[in-house]
Amino acid sequence: MGNYFFETEGPIDRVDGKQKVTGQALYAGEYPLEKLCYGVLVGSSIARGNITAIATKEAENAAGVLAVITHLNRPAIPGYTGEGDSGPAGMKLMSSPAIYFAGQPVALVIADTFERAQHAASLVKVAYKTTESSTDLSTQLSKAAAPRRGKSEYSRGEKNAYKKAAVWIEEDYVIPHEVHNPMELGSITAVWNGDQLTVYDKTQGVKASQRSYAQLFGVPQDNVRVVAPFVGGGFGMALRTWPYEVAAVMGARKVGQPLKLMLSRSQMFTLVGYRPHTIQQVGIGATRDGILTGISHDATAATASYEEFTEGVVRMTQFMYSCANVDTRYRLVPLDVSVPTWMRGPGEATGAFALESALDELAYKLDMDALDLRKKNYAYTDPESGLPYSSKFLMDCYDQGAEKIGWYKRNRQPRSMKNGEWLEGYGMSSGVFGAHRPAATARAVLAADGSLLVQSAASDIGPGTGTAMVKIAADVLGLPYDKVRFELGDSRLPPAPTQGGSGTNSGVGAAVHDVCTAVKEKLILAMNEGKAGFSKQPQQEWLFEKGRIGNGAESISFSDLLKNMGQSAIDLTRDSKSGEERQKYAFYSFSVHFTRLWVHARTGVVRIKQIVTVADAGKIVSEKTARSQMVGGAIGGIGMALMEEAVFDHRFGRMVNNNFADYHIPVNADVPDIDTIFINKPDPYINPMGAKGMGEIALIGYAASVTNAIYHATGKRIRELPVTPDKLL
Amino acid sequence: MSKTLPTSDEQGKGASRRDFLKWSGAAVAVSLTPSVVTRAAGERADETIAGFFEKMPLKLEVNGKLHQLQVEPRTTLLDLLREQIGLTGTKKGCDQGQCGACTVHVNGRRINSCLSLAVMNEGQKITTIEGLAKGDELHPLQEAFIKHDAFQCGYCTPGQIMSGVACINEGHAGSADEIREFMSGNLCRCGAYPHIVDAILETKKGGNNL
């Protein structure tokens, strides 16, 4: 480590920026193909029951219609076998008349134009036998049960120890059903050529999607190519293969033409997962001087009746603070809703809202500063595993963030700071997420002209993967950025992990680093053999700069050295993965969020005035894109704190605000300037760059900084998100 | 929800405008090209003929290029651009005028192209993201977006840029707060808003001719 980074040039601009600002970047529904046809899915209008009749004749006879597929005539999907959870595609698509949730696809209409497919879809008539549906978690808590898979309970020390503490609180915290809603709609274009399948797909993992399609359609994996060089946001929504994608691949095979299917925005609310409604209870107690003596965290989350989804809601409580007695429990309630999936931060963001709110409440009850309480219970070794941290600079995060926002200059008393009709408040919270290093493979080709091509089947849903990889490669070899090209988003490239859980930069970055280092070693070997023809020979350490290798006095270009070596290129591939360091250290990224806001005393309107968000994410590879990622996480957190909630009409089990006019996400006017601070100290063990992940910690915990600030401003503690103005009146 | 379905005989008996068109369209077709109709006398002839006669001629200019097209009246400007003209830089994010991803300029004015039927744009001059740069030379706001990293996934970006150019031209880019207000019709889920404001402010201050 260390020496590899030459910081060749200044901050790197996004390498695919020009394509994105000129409209040249092609997303999954934008590939120009001959004989393209269009698929539209018809959704169930009931939440639970059975289809008793389905009339498709009128749709079939409509102009341009190529096929109408329902459970009555659906072509076989070989990978759908057995009962219960059905593998990569979740709910079986149009397998039977059974309806599990409102919006469930009941027919696929295929036509030669989008308009014709959409019109024909409106002509499909379905009759149902409706049975009573259950979509409200809050009325079904008695049905809570441990998940079938995974651990439901955890404890160290004594259970419910908080109740014996000198000072304690016990409260319920509620997260509603929230939906990812990336700006790009769920999109896919599927092309069959005999038993060869090409899929232009909105996916966070081309290799995982390739495996899914191969398994589902019973073809060898090598016959399936998944292409996704540009993905219009994901936030977890595209971590798995969904029924709409299976429908498109199936439909394309049926009609023998390339088929494009783009979900409507309202379908984005019901067909591609969401953060589940979760009700939590946290009990937390401390000595009078603020030493935590017990934390109990109980979470109950919604899942689908037809498939179980679990996530780490109570994980953070297990390892964030030094506390001898901790117990957690996680349970699920199956409802007549579609299956949830990981949404940025995933369960940890849900759990952090509860834990970080509870700490704030406890701090006020102790009459102690909320930041001081956290510092007092700082974990110097991982309380869960007992292992030392690979690196932890959370204390620096606390100090630098507090300094920047003027934390200790505020008046800590609730409702004590005013600005005309506006009440001012400060709030803070922390976030943590495992710093992973998934296995990855990268190929590097140093060409005769001295340019470098690096490849790996990674994804970029927005963080700037390609940009970070170019930076790593350029830094290792001392190449100008414009001499390096990184190819991603194609399952034919060397394998890379799915982009999720903040692992791409670490895992793929390590592979890129390793393969570039191997190229470098080849060049060094040639230099040591005198291939440069320098007057003085040999050299202990060669300088790599601007595409040349030298000893200070003389230098040679990569291109000329390759010529002297008699090679047209250096072409290497390297696998890269973590080792036994994972058993020796606890690997985590940390964040701290500070928010200053105003609450209008008479209307309850909240205006975020200032955000300072601080990350200990190890070495920052590409600062510009990293800042965007942190800023984006905080903005996602504003939505979570103040706006986002999918509202159901439980009488019918249907969502009523499944559009952007009614389901609010932050808009430009909701967002102030955001300061991001990086501690930027390399982690010595995680990977050769020292870079830890950042995607999740950017969001995890953020919402609590808002609700804590609202308490400070108003004296009102809101424990149910989102904090809409009515809750403050 | 009704528990029973109409029989297939009953289906489509309602006298809709489209049914009328099918009828009259078929009648005209018979008088014009009987052989075509005879050949098309399969099960779907009525719809096929109706489909043909429902297309309307449309002339419009996109990025300086004249297009003469036949379009269905129900086709939106957004779908015309993406699916028929092949300009996919204009993005589909909601089809409901709620996200701004499809923003284009019609005679210099920004609109949501998903809310405009293609046929409403007869004779209009449309500018899309593909028409903003002059050859290899990017528009100043495109340059500023790259410089300020005013995007992540890039999907809302064409709409943001088209909206941003209009925002400046309208005189609504006087301050950061004004830009925030007048750019709030363009959603960005990655959360690039502060950088979008920076890019627009800088371009406005640069006094570049937009």
CSV table of C-alpha atoms in Angstrom, one decimal, chain A residues 392-591:
chain,number,residue,atom,x,y,z
A,392,LYS,CA,-11.9,3.0,13.1
A,393,PHE,CA,-11.8,6.7,12.9
A,394,LEU,CA,-15.3,7.4,14.2
A,395,MET,CA,-14.0,9.7,16.9
A,396,ASP,CA,-12.5,11.9,14.2
A,397,CYS,CA,-15.8,11.9,12.4
A,398,TYR,CA,-17.6,13.0,15.6
A,399,ASP,CA,-15.1,15.8,16.3
A,400,GLN,CA,-14.7,17.1,12.7
A,401,GLY,CA,-18.5,17.1,12.1
A,402,ALA,CA,-19.3,18.8,15.4
A,403,GLU,CA,-16.7,21.5,14.7
A,404,LYS,CA,-18.0,22.1,11.2
A,405,ILE,CA,-21.7,22.6,12.2
A,406,GLY,CA,-21.0,24.3,15.5
A,407,TRP,CA,-22.6,21.5,17.6
A,408,TYR,CA,-21.3,22.6,21.0
A,409,LYS,CA,-22.3,26.2,20.3
A,410,ARG,CA,-26.0,25.4,20.3
A,411,ASN,CA,-28.3,25.7,23.2
A,412,ARG,CA,-29.1,22.1,24.1
A,413,GLN,CA,-32.5,22.9,25.6
A,414,PRO,CA,-35.4,21.9,23.4
A,415,ARG,CA,-37.4,24.7,21.8
A,416,SER,CA,-34.7,27.2,22.9
A,417,MET,CA,-33.5,28.5,19.6
A,418,LYS,CA,-35.8,30.7,17.5
A,419,ASN,CA,-35.6,32.7,14.3
A,420,GLY,CA,-38.8,34.7,13.8
A,421,GLU,CA,-41.6,32.1,13.5
A,422,TRP,CA,-39.2,29.4,12.9
A,423,LEU,CA,-37.8,27.1,15.6
A,424,GLU,CA,-34.2,26.0,15.1
A,425,GLY,CA,-32.8,22.6,15.9
A,426,TYR,CA,-29.6,20.6,15.8
A,427,GLY,CA,-29.5,16.8,15.6
A,428,MET,CA,-26.9,14.2,15.1
A,429,SER,CA,-26.7,10.5,14.5
A,430,SER,CA,-24.2,7.8,13.5
A,431,GLY,CA,-24.2,5.0,10.9
A,432,VAL,CA,-22.2,1.9,10.5
A,433,PHE,CA,-22.0,-0.9,7.9
A,434,GLY,CA,-19.7,-3.9,7.3
A,435,ALA,CA,-16.8,-3.1,5.1
A,436,HIS,CA,-16.6,-6.0,2.7
A,437,ARG,CA,-14.3,-7.2,0.0
A,438,PRO,CA,-16.2,-9.5,-2.4
A,439,ALA,CA,-14.1,-11.7,-4.7
A,440,ALA,CA,-13.6,-10.3,-8.2
A,441,THR,CA,-11.5,-10.8,-11.3
A,442,ALA,CA,-10.0,-8.2,-13.6
A,443,ARG,CA,-8.2,-8.3,-16.9
A,444,ALA,CA,-5.7,-5.6,-18.0
A,445,VAL,CA,-4.4,-5.2,-21.5
A,446,LEU,CA,-1.5,-2.8,-22.0
A,447,ALA,CA,-1.6,-2.1,-25.7
A,448,ALA,CA,1.3,-1.2,-28.1
A,449,ASP,CA,0.3,2.4,-28.1
A,450,GLY,CA,0.8,2.5,-24.3
A,451,SER,CA,-2.9,2.7,-23.5
A,452,LEU,CA,-4.5,0.4,-20.9
A,453,LEU,CA,-7.8,-1.4,-21.1
A,454,VAL,CA,-9.1,-2.9,-17.8
A,455,GLN,CA,-12.2,-5.1,-17.7
A,456,SER,CA,-14.4,-6.6,-15.1
A,457,ALA,CA,-18.1,-7.5,-15.1
A,458,ALA,CA,-18.9,-4.9,-12.4
A,459,SER,CA,-21.9,-2.6,-12.4
A,460,ASP,CA,-22.3,1.2,-12.1
A,461,ILE,CA,-25.7,2.2,-10.9
A,462,GLY,CA,-24.4,5.7,-10.2
A,463,PRO,CA,-21.5,5.8,-7.7
A,464,GLY,CA,-18.9,6.0,-10.5
A,465,THR,CA,-17.4,2.6,-10.5
A,466,GLY,CA,-15.7,3.1,-13.9
A,467,THR,CA,-14.3,6.4,-12.7
A,468,ALA,CA,-12.9,4.9,-9.5
A,469,MET,CA,-11.4,1.9,-11.4
A,470,VAL,CA,-9.7,4.2,-13.9
A,471,LYS,CA,-8.3,6.2,-11.0
A,472,ILE,CA,-6.9,3.0,-9.3
A,473,ALA,CA,-5.4,1.7,-12.6
A,474,ALA,CA,-3.9,5.1,-13.5
A,475,ASP,CA,-2.4,5.5,-10.0
A,476,VAL,CA,-0.8,2.0,-10.0
A,477,LEU,CA,0.8,2.4,-13.4
A,478,GLY,CA,1.4,6.2,-13.4
A,479,LEU,CA,-0.8,6.6,-16.5
A,480,PRO,CA,-2.8,9.7,-17.4
A,481,TYR,CA,-6.5,9.1,-16.9
A,482,ASP,CA,-7.2,9.4,-20.6
A,483,LYS,CA,-4.9,6.6,-21.4
A,484,VAL,CA,-7.0,4.2,-19.3
A,485,ARG,CA,-10.3,2.7,-20.2
A,486,PHE,CA,-12.5,0.5,-17.9
A,487,GLU,CA,-15.1,-1.8,-19.4
A,488,LEU,CA,-17.9,-3.0,-17.1
A,489,GLY,CA,-21.6,-4.1,-17.3
A,490,ASP,CA,-21.2,-7.2,-19.6
A,491,SER,CA,-21.4,-10.7,-18.4
A,492,ARG,CA,-18.7,-11.7,-20.9
A,493,LEU,CA,-16.2,-9.8,-18.9
A,494,PRO,CA,-14.2,-11.4,-16.0
A,495,PRO,CA,-16.5,-12.1,-13.1
A,496,ALA,CA,-17.3,-9.3,-10.6
A,497,PRO,CA,-19.8,-9.2,-7.7
A,498,THR,CA,-23.2,-7.7,-7.8
A,499,GLN,CA,-23.2,-4.0,-6.9
A,500,GLY,CA,-24.7,-4.0,-3.4
A,501,GLY,CA,-23.7,-3.9,0.2
A,502,SER,CA,-21.0,-1.3,-0.5
A,503,GLY,CA,-18.6,-3.9,-1.8
A,504,THR,CA,-17.8,-2.9,-5.4
A,505,ASN,CA,-15.1,-0.3,-4.9
A,506,SER,CA,-13.3,-2.6,-2.4
A,507,GLY,CA,-13.6,-5.9,-4.2
A,508,VAL,CA,-13.4,-4.9,-7.9
A,509,GLY,CA,-11.0,-2.1,-7.0
A,510,ALA,CA,-8.7,-4.7,-5.4
A,511,ALA,CA,-8.8,-6.9,-8.5
A,512,VAL,CA,-8.0,-3.9,-10.7
A,513,HIS,CA,-5.2,-2.9,-8.4
A,514,ASP,CA,-3.8,-6.5,-8.4
A,515,VAL,CA,-3.9,-7.0,-12.2
A,516,CYS,CA,-2.4,-3.5,-12.8
A,517,THR,CA,0.3,-4.4,-10.3
A,518,ALA,CA,1.0,-7.6,-12.2
A,519,VAL,CA,1.4,-5.5,-15.4
A,520,LYS,CA,3.7,-3.2,-13.6
A,521,GLU,CA,5.8,-6.1,-12.4
A,522,LYS,CA,6.2,-7.3,-16.0
A,523,LEU,CA,7.4,-3.8,-16.9
A,524,ILE,CA,9.8,-3.7,-14.0
A,525,LEU,CA,11.2,-7.1,-15.0
A,526,ALA,CA,11.9,-5.8,-18.5
A,527,MET,CA,13.6,-2.7,-17.1
A,528,ASN,CA,15.7,-4.7,-14.8
A,529,GLU,CA,16.7,-6.8,-17.8
A,530,GLY,CA,17.9,-3.6,-19.5
A,531,LYS,CA,15.3,-3.6,-22.2
A,532,ALA,CA,15.1,0.2,-22.0
A,533,GLY,CA,18.6,0.5,-23.2
A,534,PHE,CA,19.5,3.1,-20.5
A,535,SER,CA,23.1,4.1,-20.1
A,536,LYS,CA,23.1,3.3,-16.4
A,537,GLN,CA,21.8,-0.1,-15.2
A,538,PRO,CA,20.0,-1.4,-13.2
A,539,GLN,CA,17.9,0.6,-10.8
A,540,GLN,CA,16.4,-0.3,-7.4
A,541,GLU,CA,13.2,1.5,-7.9
A,542,TRP,CA,11.7,2.7,-11.2
A,543,LEU,CA,9.6,5.8,-11.4
A,544,PHE,CA,6.2,5.4,-13.2
A,545,GLU,CA,4.9,8.7,-14.4
A,546,LYS,CA,2.7,9.9,-17.3
A,547,GLY,CA,3.0,6.6,-19.2
A,548,ARG,CA,6.8,6.5,-18.9
A,549,ILE,CA,9.2,4.6,-16.7
A,550,GLY,CA,12.4,6.2,-15.7
A,551,ASN,CA,15.2,6.6,-13.2
A,552,GLY,CA,15.2,10.3,-12.9
A,553,ALA,CA,17.8,10.9,-15.6
A,554,GLU,CA,16.4,8.8,-18.4
A,555,SER,CA,12.9,7.5,-19.2
A,556,ILE,CA,11.1,5.3,-21.7
A,557,SER,CA,7.5,5.2,-22.8
A,558,PHE,CA,5.4,2.1,-22.1
A,559,SER,CA,4.9,1.9,-25.8
A,560,ASP,CA,8.7,1.9,-26.7
A,561,LEU,CA,9.4,-0.6,-23.8
A,562,LEU,CA,6.8,-3.0,-25.2
A,563,LYS,CA,8.5,-2.7,-28.6
A,564,ASN,CA,11.9,-3.4,-27.1
A,565,MET,CA,10.4,-6.4,-25.2
A,566,GLY,CA,9.2,-7.7,-28.6
A,567,GLN,CA,5.6,-7.8,-27.3
A,568,SER,CA,2.6,-6.3,-28.9
A,569,ALA,CA,0.7,-6.2,-25.6
A,570,ILE,CA,0.8,-7.3,-22.0
A,571,ASP,CA,-2.5,-9.1,-21.3
A,572,LEU,CA,-3.1,-10.4,-17.8
A,573,THR,CA,-6.0,-11.5,-15.7
A,574,ARG,CA,-6.0,-11.8,-11.9
A,575,ASP,CA,-8.5,-13.1,-9.3
A,576,SER,CA,-8.6,-11.1,-6.1
A,577,LYS,CA,-10.2,-11.9,-2.8
A,578,SER,CA,-9.9,-11.4,0.9
A,579,GLY,CA,-7.8,-13.6,3.1
A,580,GLU,CA,-7.3,-14.6,6.7
A,581,GLU,CA,-7.3,-10.9,7.7
A,582,ARG,CA,-11.1,-11.3,7.8
A,583,GLN,CA,-10.8,-13.6,10.8
A,584,LYS,CA,-8.4,-11.3,12.6
A,585,TYR,CA,-10.2,-8.0,12.4
A,586,ALA,CA,-13.6,-6.5,12.4
A,587,PHE,CA,-14.2,-4.5,9.2
A,588,TYR,CA,-16.6,-1.6,9.3
A,589,SER,CA,-17.2,1.8,7.7
A,590,PHE,CA,-18.6,4.5,9.9
A,591,SER,CA,-20.5,7.8,9.3
